[in-house]
Amino acid sequence: MNLRIIITNLILGYNNFALYYFIFINIFNTILILLAVRGIKKYRYKLQNWPYYQMIASVYVPPVSILVPCYNEEKTIVDNIESLLSIEYNKFEIVVINDGSKDNTLDTLRKAFDLKKLDSPYRKNINTKEVRGIYLSSRVPNLTVVDKENGGKADALNVGINICKYPLFTAIDADSILEKNSLIKVVRPFIDEPDRVVATGGIVRVVNGSKINSGFIQEVSLSKKPIAILQTVEYLRAFLFGRMGWSELNSLLIVSGAFGVFKKDIVLKVGGYAENTIGEDMELVIKVHKYLKEEKIDYDIVFVPDPVCWTQAPESFNSLKIQRIRWHRGLIDSLINHKDMFLNPRFGFIGILAIPYYWLVEMIGPIIEVLGYVTVIASYFLGLLSYEFAIIFFIISVLYGVFLSLASVMLEEYNFMKYNRVGDYLKMVFYAIVENFGYRQLTTWWRAKAFVGYKRKQNEWGQIQRKEFDN
């Protein structure tokens, strides 16, 4: 058979596949956003029956250990801890784990909180790298700082789990800031359903552009940098319709490493955070799902749309590239590690719906999209391209992407109203449109590149540049 004919048939076949793939994704995403709207309505109804200010002093609120793993975070660590110390919660402890930082993170903590080293041993429920010292603060009784050999974020979190003393723990990134009432909000599902809920996650938002004073957000506003605004819209879309929708199906596969709460005993039973992956947050959640399904234990893993953790988004394309490649390699890790769950009815919706979706859409979706651009170009040179169809397809895909982003922005404005300026919402609407022309394609390309050299990746924190919070 003529080579041109073979190539032509391959391109036409792929174009047909891409069309049906596109239709499938958009139908499913529409279902997710409808589920997300339903979930947010249920959440607002609960608030009317038991407001948070009544929960803060309640005896039914369980104590929580806050784990803060850090590596080279001297610029933000004190603001972060000061913020955590002032959260509105009855009983909590903060455990900061310095994972062998090469900068002055430990000295900064020692001076800021007057740390004194302890000589007492601790119990190792999970094997970790060596702990070099445990410090208590002479002025803050519920603060513990652990200094350890570098072993990666997962190892640092496992040290925190070994040392923390309360039945619930949350892991907060050192470059993030909680709102004062965020913890009580994300813990609420454990109070409402104490026998079912094993993990919860809150929404993570971009702090860039907001005014920070001594670790507290004084004013929420958008960054002046387009790259940060684009990520703001992206985060709203990922959390308010993506994770909220999956939560409604009790099939949430990711509880953000920047802000999630877990039952300590369940995490210990699954061996803690895995060290053989760079996506330790997703890996832990899937392990918990798998264990509880295999043990036939009824449970819920819940996304809570209101409690906010504010995090610094990368402000350079190089840092953003590093972050996105790392995230996607973590996704690949977790899905491959648990490939036995794919289309396995033993795991309910997780096996027959969530895992396949993440395989077919989240993991290989970037490859399919990049190949789609290649086949469009090839179709043009081979004279196979229908200009009318290509234009219509492009317009529909852009409009649907804009719809998803705008719907997320509107959900934010109607339900939570974190931004006070009308101009900020108008900017987000503008960038919800702009992101479809270059930004989305660039992040797709980075995610596709995650497959290149995947086996040679290193289990490291990554070098994303941080800066001091704006005061």
Tab-separated table of C-alpha atoms in Angstrom, residues 227 314 316-327 442-443 445-447 449 464:
chain	number	residue	atom	x	y	z
A	227	ILE	CA	1.021	34.309	34.878
A	314	PRO	CA	5.157	30.355	40.521
A	316	SER	CA	8.218	32.562	36.246
A	317	PHE	CA	7.584	30.196	33.379
A	318	ASN	CA	10.584	28.091	34.343
A	319	SER	CA	9.273	27.508	37.888
A	320	LEU	CA	5.796	26.796	36.549
A	321	LYS	CA	7.241	24.302	34.083
A	322	ILE	CA	9.100	22.476	36.886
A	323	GLN	CA	5.939	22.380	38.985
A	324	ARG	CA	3.672	21.049	36.244
A	325	ILE	CA	6.098	18.365	35.078
A	326	ARG	CA	6.523	17.271	38.689
A	327	TRP	CA	2.770	17.162	39.281
A	442	LEU	CA	1.867	25.465	26.978
A	443	THR	CA	0.864	23.643	30.179
A	445	TRP	CA	3.007	20.540	26.368
A	446	TRP	CA	4.779	20.513	29.751
A	447	ARG	CA	2.514	17.740	30.993
A	449	LYS	CA	6.965	16.274	28.438
A	464	ILE	CA	10.730	26.468	42.629
